[in-house]
Short mmCIF file of C-alpha atoms in Angstrom, two decimals:
data_model
loop_
_atom_site.label_atom_id
_atom_site.label_comp_id
_atom_site.label_asym_id
_atom_site.label_seq_id
_atom_site.Cartn_x
_atom_site.Cartn_y
_atom_site.Cartn_z
CA MET A 1 90.29 100.83 110.70
CA SER A 2 89.56 99.05 113.95
CA GLU A 3 89.50 102.01 116.14
CA GLN A 4 88.33 105.05 114.64
CA ARG A 5 90.39 108.21 115.72
CA LEU A 6 88.77 111.56 115.21
CA PHE A 7 90.68 114.65 114.63
CA PRO A 8 89.37 118.14 114.05
CA GLU A 9 88.70 119.35 110.50
CA LEU A 10 91.47 121.56 109.34
CA GLU A 11 91.22 123.83 106.33
CA THR A 12 93.26 126.42 104.54
CA ARG A 13 92.69 128.23 101.50
CA ARG A 14 94.26 125.21 99.25
CA LEU A 15 93.92 122.30 101.57
CA LYS A 16 91.11 120.66 103.40
CA LEU A 17 91.71 117.67 106.01
CA ARG A 18 88.93 115.72 107.49
CA ASN A 19 88.30 112.41 108.75
CA VAL A 20 87.36 109.45 106.54
CA ASN A 21 83.66 108.65 106.26
CA ARG A 22 81.48 106.11 104.50
CA GLU A 23 81.32 108.40 101.38
CA ASP A 24 85.05 107.48 100.77
CA ILE A 25 84.48 103.82 100.59
CA ASP A 26 84.64 103.59 96.78
CA PHE A 27 87.58 105.82 96.60
CA ILE A 28 89.41 103.73 99.23
CA PHE A 29 88.54 100.41 97.37
CA LYS A 30 89.88 102.11 94.05
CA LEU A 31 92.98 103.31 95.61
CA PHE A 32 93.82 100.03 97.57
CA SER A 33 93.00 97.57 94.73
CA ASP A 34 95.53 99.35 92.43
CA GLU A 35 98.71 97.38 92.41
CA LYS A 36 100.99 100.23 91.55
CA VAL A 37 99.57 102.33 94.56
CA CYS A 38 99.94 99.29 97.04
CA GLU A 39 103.40 98.81 95.88
CA PHE A 40 104.53 101.92 97.57
CA LEU A 41 102.51 101.42 100.74
CA TYR A 42 104.06 99.90 103.87
CA ASP A 43 102.65 96.46 104.88
CA GLU A 44 99.54 96.91 102.63
CA GLU A 45 97.55 94.08 100.96
CA ILE A 46 95.88 94.54 97.77
CA TYR A 47 92.15 94.80 98.03
CA THR A 48 90.15 92.33 96.12
CA LYS A 49 86.55 92.86 97.68
CA LYS A 50 84.73 96.15 98.46
CA GLU A 51 84.16 94.54 101.87
CA GLU A 52 87.83 95.25 102.66
CA ALA A 53 87.48 98.93 102.09
CA ILE A 54 84.41 98.85 104.42
CA GLU A 55 86.53 97.30 107.05
CA PHE A 56 89.14 100.13 106.48
CA PHE A 57 86.54 102.67 107.50
#
């Protein structure tokens, strides 16, 4: 993400929406390095290095 856009955290009994943070880097890399996941994402390249997930943040 080149320009981080923050939104307020929203929480219900079953769902919590929050901003992405550095703790999510491993998950982002795992998700975007999965070929099957990226197949369904619009205009998304498969991540091959963890640095690409850091740039996402």
